[in-house]
Amino acid sequence: MSGAFALTVAGLITAAASPALAESQSPADFYDSAAAIINSDGSLNNGTNVVRSWRAGTGRYCVQLDHSVSAPHTLIQLTPREPRRLPNIAYRNPSTTCYRHNTITVTVYDTNTGQLANGGFDLLAI
């Protein structure tokens, strides 16, 4: 009986210590996340922590994130919104295509031809 009690007490001590560890980390160590629905014409359909988006050319898109989200340090997930389209992350910060700071460059390809093609996509940056 005392062994089970000791394990319970040890679990409570560990649980009590965890929030203190989380509170000791600076908020500057963490970034917000961003999400966007990008139309095939490059316009922003809907988004959170996204400043703007645009199509820079056929199959080339730019998504500028809010300053609270660090483009180079995010994990990015892209989901195509149209059949036979495959979005890819080209760059995570200024590029010759998307010259603005904190911008993600996305290229979209036609899966049948392998050529750049216009196509909407969803973006999640965490």
Coordinates of N, CA and C in Angstrom, one line a residue:
M1 N 0.8 -1.2 0.0 CA 0.0 0.0 0.0 C 0.9 1.3 0.0
S2 N 2.0 1.2 0.8 CA 2.8 2.4 0.9 C 3.5 2.7 -0.5
G3 N 3.8 1.6 -1.3 CA 4.5 1.8 -2.6 C 3.6 2.5 -3.5
A4 N 2.3 2.2 -3.5 CA 1.3 2.9 -4.4 C 1.2 4.4 -4.0
F5 N 1.2 4.6 -2.7 CA 1.1 6.0 -2.2 C 2.3 6.8 -2.6
A6 N 3.5 6.2 -2.5 CA 4.7 6.8 -2.9 C 4.7 7.2 -4.4
L7 N 4.2 6.3 -5.2 CA 4.1 6.6 -6.6 C 3.1 7.7 -6.9
T8 N 2.0 7.7 -6.2 CA 1.0 8.8 -6.3 C 1.6 10.2 -5.9
V9 N 2.3 10.2 -4.8 CA 2.9 11.4 -4.3 C 4.0 11.9 -5.3
A10 N 4.8 10.9 -5.9 CA 5.8 11.3 -6.9 C 5.2 11.9 -8.1
G11 N 4.1 11.3 -8.5 CA 3.3 11.8 -9.7 C 2.8 13.2 -9.5
L12 N 2.3 13.5 -8.3 CA 1.8 14.8 -7.9 C 2.9 15.8 -7.9
I13 N 4.1 15.5 -7.4 CA 5.2 16.4 -7.3 C 5.7 16.7 -8.7
T14 N 5.7 15.7 -9.6 CA 6.1 15.9 -11.0 C 5.1 16.8 -11.7
A15 N 3.9 16.6 -11.5 CA 2.8 17.4 -12.1 C 2.9 18.8 -11.6
A16 N 3.2 19.0 -10.4 CA 3.3 20.3 -9.8 C 4.5 21.1 -10.3
A17 N 5.6 20.4 -10.6 CA 6.8 21.0 -11.1 C 6.7 21.4 -12.6
S18 N 5.9 20.7 -13.3 CA 5.8 21.0 -14.8 C 5.4 22.4 -15.1
P19 N 4.3 23.0 -14.5 CA 4.0 24.4 -14.9 C 5.0 25.4 -14.5
A20 N 5.8 25.2 -13.5 CA 6.8 26.1 -13.1 C 7.9 26.1 -14.2
L21 N 8.2 25.0 -14.8 CA 9.2 24.9 -15.9 C 8.7 25.7 -17.1
A22 N 7.4 25.5 -17.4 CA 6.8 26.2 -18.6 C 6.8 27.7 -18.3
E23 N 6.5 28.2 -17.1 CA 6.5 29.6 -16.8 C 7.8 30.3 -16.9
S24 N 8.9 29.5 -16.7 CA 10.2 30.1 -16.6 C 10.8 30.4 -18.0
Q25 N 10.1 29.9 -19.1 CA 10.6 30.2 -20.4 C 10.0 31.5 -20.9
S26 N 10.8 32.3 -21.6 CA 10.4 33.6 -22.0 C 9.4 33.5 -23.2
P27 N 8.4 34.3 -23.2 CA 7.4 34.3 -24.3 C 8.1 34.6 -25.7
A28 N 9.3 35.2 -25.7 CA 10.0 35.5 -26.9 C 10.6 34.2 -27.5
D29 N 10.6 33.1 -26.7 CA 11.1 31.8 -27.2 C 10.1 31.1 -28.1
F30 N 8.9 31.6 -28.1 CA 7.8 31.0 -28.9 C 7.2 31.9 -29.9
Y31 N 6.7 31.4 -31.0 CA 6.1 32.2 -32.0 C 4.7 31.8 -32.2
D32 N 3.8 32.7 -32.7 CA 2.5 32.3 -33.0 C 2.4 31.4 -34.2
S33 N 1.3 30.9 -34.6 CA 1.1 30.1 -35.8 C 0.3 31.0 -36.8
A34 N 0.2 30.5 -38.0 CA -0.5 31.2 -39.0 C -1.2 30.2 -39.9
A35 N -2.4 30.6 -40.4 CA -3.1 29.7 -41.3 C -3.7 30.6 -42.4
A36 N -3.9 30.0 -43.6 CA -4.4 30.8 -44.7 C -5.1 29.9 -45.8
I37 N -6.1 30.4 -46.4 CA -6.7 29.8 -47.6 C -6.4 30.8 -48.7
I38 N -5.6 30.3 -49.7 CA -5.1 31.1 -50.8 C -5.9 30.6 -52.0
N39 N -6.5 31.6 -52.7 CA -7.2 31.3 -54.0 C -6.2 31.2 -55.1
S40 N -6.7 30.6 -56.2 CA -5.8 30.3 -57.3 C -5.3 31.6 -58.0
D41 N -6.0 32.8 -57.8 CA -5.5 34.0 -58.3 C -4.5 34.7 -57.3
G42 N -4.2 34.1 -56.2 CA -3.3 34.6 -55.2 C -3.9 35.4 -54.1
S43 N -5.2 35.7 -54.2 CA -5.8 36.5 -53.2 C -6.0 35.6 -51.9
L44 N -6.1 36.3 -50.8 CA -6.3 35.7 -49.5 C -7.8 35.5 -49.2
N45 N -8.2 34.3 -49.2 CA -9.6 34.0 -49.0 C -10.0 34.2 -47.5
N46 N -9.1 33.6 -46.7 CA -9.3 33.7 -45.2 C -7.9 33.5 -44.6
G47 N -7.7 34.1 -43.4 CA -6.4 33.8 -42.8 C -6.3 34.3 -41.4
T48 N -5.3 33.8 -40.7 CA -5.0 34.2 -39.3 C -3.5 34.5 -39.3
N49 N -3.1 35.6 -38.8 CA -1.7 36.0 -38.8 C -1.0 36.0 -40.1
V50 N -1.7 36.4 -41.1 CA -1.2 36.6 -42.5 C -1.5 38.0 -42.9
V51 N -0.4 38.7 -43.3 CA -0.5 40.1 -43.7 C -1.1 40.2 -45.1
R52 N -0.6 39.4 -46.0 CA -1.2 39.5 -47.4 C -0.7 38.3 -48.2
S53 N -1.3 38.1 -49.3 CA -0.8 37.0 -50.3 C -1.1 37.5 -51.7
W54 N -0.3 37.0 -52.6 CA -0.4 37.4 -54.0 C 0.2 36.3 -54.9
R55 N -0.2 36.3 -56.2 CA 0.3 35.4 -57.2 C 1.4 36.2 -57.9
A56 N 2.6 35.8 -57.9 CA 3.7 36.5 -58.5 C 3.9 36.0 -60.0
G57 N 3.3 35.0 -60.4 CA 3.4 34.5 -61.8 C 2.7 33.2 -61.8
T58 N 2.6 32.6 -63.0 CA 2.0 31.3 -63.1 C 2.6 30.3 -62.1
G59 N 1.7 29.8 -61.2 CA 2.1 28.8 -60.2 C 3.1 29.3 -59.2
R60 N 3.3 30.6 -59.0 CA 4.2 31.1 -58.0 C 3.4 32.1 -57.1
Y61 N 3.4 31.7 -55.8 CA 2.6 32.5 -54.8 C 3.5 33.0 -53.7
C62 N 3.1 34.1 -53.1 CA 3.7 34.6 -51.9 C 2.7 34.8 -50.8
V63 N 3.1 34.4 -49.6 CA 2.3 34.5 -48.4 C 3.1 35.2 -47.4
Q64 N 2.8 36.5 -47.0 CA 3.5 37.2 -46.0 C 2.9 37.0 -44.7
L65 N 3.7 36.5 -43.7 CA 3.2 36.3 -42.4 C 3.3 37.5 -41.5
D66 N 2.5 37.6 -40.5 CA 2.6 38.6 -39.4 C 3.9 38.5 -38.7
H67 N 4.4 39.6 -38.2 CA 5.7 39.7 -37.5 C 5.7 38.7 -36.3
S68 N 4.6 38.3 -35.8 CA 4.5 37.4 -34.6 C 4.8 36.0 -35.0
V69 N 4.9 35.7 -36.3 CA 5.2 34.3 -36.8 C 6.5 34.4 -37.5
S70 N 7.4 33.5 -37.2 CA 8.7 33.5 -37.9 C 8.7 32.5 -39.0
A71 N 8.7 33.0 -40.3 CA 8.7 32.1 -41.5 C 9.8 31.1 -41.5
P72 N 11.0 31.5 -41.2 CA 12.1 30.6 -41.3 C 12.1 29.5 -40.2
H73 N 11.3 29.7 -39.1 CA 11.3 28.8 -38.0 C 10.0 28.0 -37.9
T74 N 9.2 28.0 -38.9 CA 7.9 27.4 -38.7 C 7.9 26.0 -39.4
L75 N 7.0 25.2 -39.0 CA 6.8 23.9 -39.7 C 5.6 24.2 -40.6
I76 N 5.7 24.0 -41.9 CA 4.7 24.4 -42.8 C 4.0 23.2 -43.5
Q77 N 2.7 23.2 -43.5 CA 1.9 22.2 -44.1 C 1.1 22.8 -45.2
L78 N 1.1 22.3 -46.4 CA 0.3 22.8 -47.6 C -0.6 21.7 -48.0
T79 N -1.9 22.1 -48.3 CA -2.9 21.2 -48.9 C -3.5 21.8 -50.1
P80 N -3.5 21.1 -51.2 CA -4.0 21.7 -52.5 C -5.5 21.8 -52.3
R81 N -6.1 22.8 -53.0 CA -7.5 23.1 -53.0 C -8.2 22.6 -54.3
E82 N -7.3 22.2 -55.3 CA -7.8 21.8 -56.6 C -7.2 20.5 -57.0
P83 N -7.9 19.7 -57.8 CA -7.4 18.4 -58.2 C -6.2 18.6 -59.1
R84 N -5.3 17.7 -59.1 CA -4.1 17.6 -59.9 C -3.1 18.8 -59.7
R85 N -3.2 19.4 -58.5 CA -2.3 20.5 -58.2 C -1.5 20.1 -56.9
L86 N -0.2 20.4 -57.0 CA 0.7 20.0 -55.8 C 1.5 21.2 -55.4
P87 N 1.2 21.8 -54.3 CA 1.9 23.0 -53.8 C 3.2 22.6 -53.1
N88 N 4.3 23.3 -53.3 CA 5.6 23.1 -52.6 C 6.1 24.3 -52.0
I89 N 6.8 24.2 -50.9 CA 7.5 25.4 -50.3 C 8.8 25.6 -51.1
A90 N 9.0 26.8 -51.7 CA 10.2 27.1 -52.4 C 11.2 27.8 -51.5
Y91 N 10.7 28.8 -50.8 CA 11.6 29.6 -49.9 C 10.8 30.0 -48.6
R92 N 11.5 30.2 -47.5 CA 10.8 30.5 -46.3 C 11.1 32.0 -45.9
N93 N 11.7 32.8 -46.7 CA 11.9 34.2 -46.4 C 12.1 34.9 -47.8
P94 N 12.6 36.1 -47.7 CA 12.7 36.8 -49.0 C 13.4 36.0 -50.1
S95 N 12.8 36.1 -51.3 CA 13.4 35.4 -52.5 C 13.3 36.4 -53.6
T96 N 13.8 36.1 -54.8 CA 13.6 37.0 -55.9 C 12.2 37.0 -56.4
T97 N 11.4 36.0 -56.0 CA 10.0 36.0 -56.4 C 9.2 36.8 -55.3
C98 N 9.4 36.5 -54.1 CA 8.7 37.2 -53.0 C 9.7 37.9 -52.2
Y99 N 9.9 39.2 -52.5 CA 11.0 40.0 -51.9 C 10.7 40.6 -50.5
R100 N 9.5 40.4 -50.0 CA 9.2 41.0 -48.7 C 9.7 40.1 -47.6
H101 N 10.0 40.8 -46.4 CA 10.4 40.1 -45.2 C 9.3 39.2 -44.7
N102 N 9.7 38.0 -44.1 CA 8.9 37.1 -43.5 C 7.8 36.5 -44.4
T103 N 8.2 36.2 -45.6 CA 7.3 35.7 -46.7 C 7.7 34.3 -47.1
I104 N 6.7 33.5 -47.3 CA 6.9 32.1 -47.7 C 6.5 32.1 -49.2
T105 N 7.4 31.5 -50.0 CA 7.2 31.4 -51.5 C 6.7 30.0 -51.7
V106 N 5.6 29.9 -52.4 CA 5.0 28.6 -52.7 C 4.9 28.4 -54.2
T107 N 5.3 27.3 -54.7 CA 5.2 27.0 -56.1 C 4.1 25.8 -56.2
V108 N 3.3 25.9 -57.3 CA 2.3 24.9 -57.5 C 2.5 24.3 -58.8
Y109 N 2.5 22.9 -58.9 CA 2.7 22.2 -60.1 C 1.5 21.4 -60.5
D110 N 1.3 21.2 -61.8 CA 0.3 20.3 -62.3 C 0.9 18.9 -62.2
T111 N 0.2 18.0 -61.6 CA 0.7 16.7 -61.4 C 0.8 15.9 -62.7
N112 N 0.0 16.2 -63.7 CA 0.0 15.5 -65.0 C 1.2 15.9 -65.8
T113 N 1.5 17.2 -65.9 CA 2.5 17.8 -66.8 C 3.8 18.1 -66.1
G114 N 3.8 18.3 -64.8 CA 5.0 18.6 -64.0 C 5.4 20.1 -64.2
Q115 N 4.5 20.9 -64.9 CA 4.7 22.3 -65.1 C 4.1 23.1 -64.0
L116 N 4.6 24.3 -63.8 CA 4.0 25.3 -62.9 C 2.5 25.5 -63.4
A117 N 1.6 25.6 -62.5 CA 0.2 25.8 -62.8 C -0.5 26.6 -61.7
N118 N -1.4 27.4 -62.0 CA -2.2 28.1 -60.9 C -3.1 27.1 -60.2
G119 N -3.1 27.3 -58.9 CA -4.0 26.4 -58.0 C -4.0 26.9 -56.6
G120 N -5.2 27.0 -56.0 CA -5.3 27.4 -54.6 C -4.8 26.4 -53.7
F121 N -4.5 26.8 -52.5 CA -4.0 25.9 -51.4 C -4.3 26.4 -50.1
D122 N -4.3 25.6 -49.1 CA -4.3 25.9 -47.7 C -2.9 25.9 -47.1
L123 N -2.6 26.8 -46.2 CA -1.3 26.9 -45.6 C -1.4 26.9 -44.1
L124 N -0.7 26.1 -43.4 CA -0.6 26.1 -42.0 C 0.8 26.2 -41.6
A125 N 1.2 27.2 -40.8 CA 2.5 27.4 -40.3 C 2.5 27.5 -38.8
I126 N 3.2 26.5 -38.2 CA 3.2 26.4 -36.7 C 4.6 26.4 -36.2

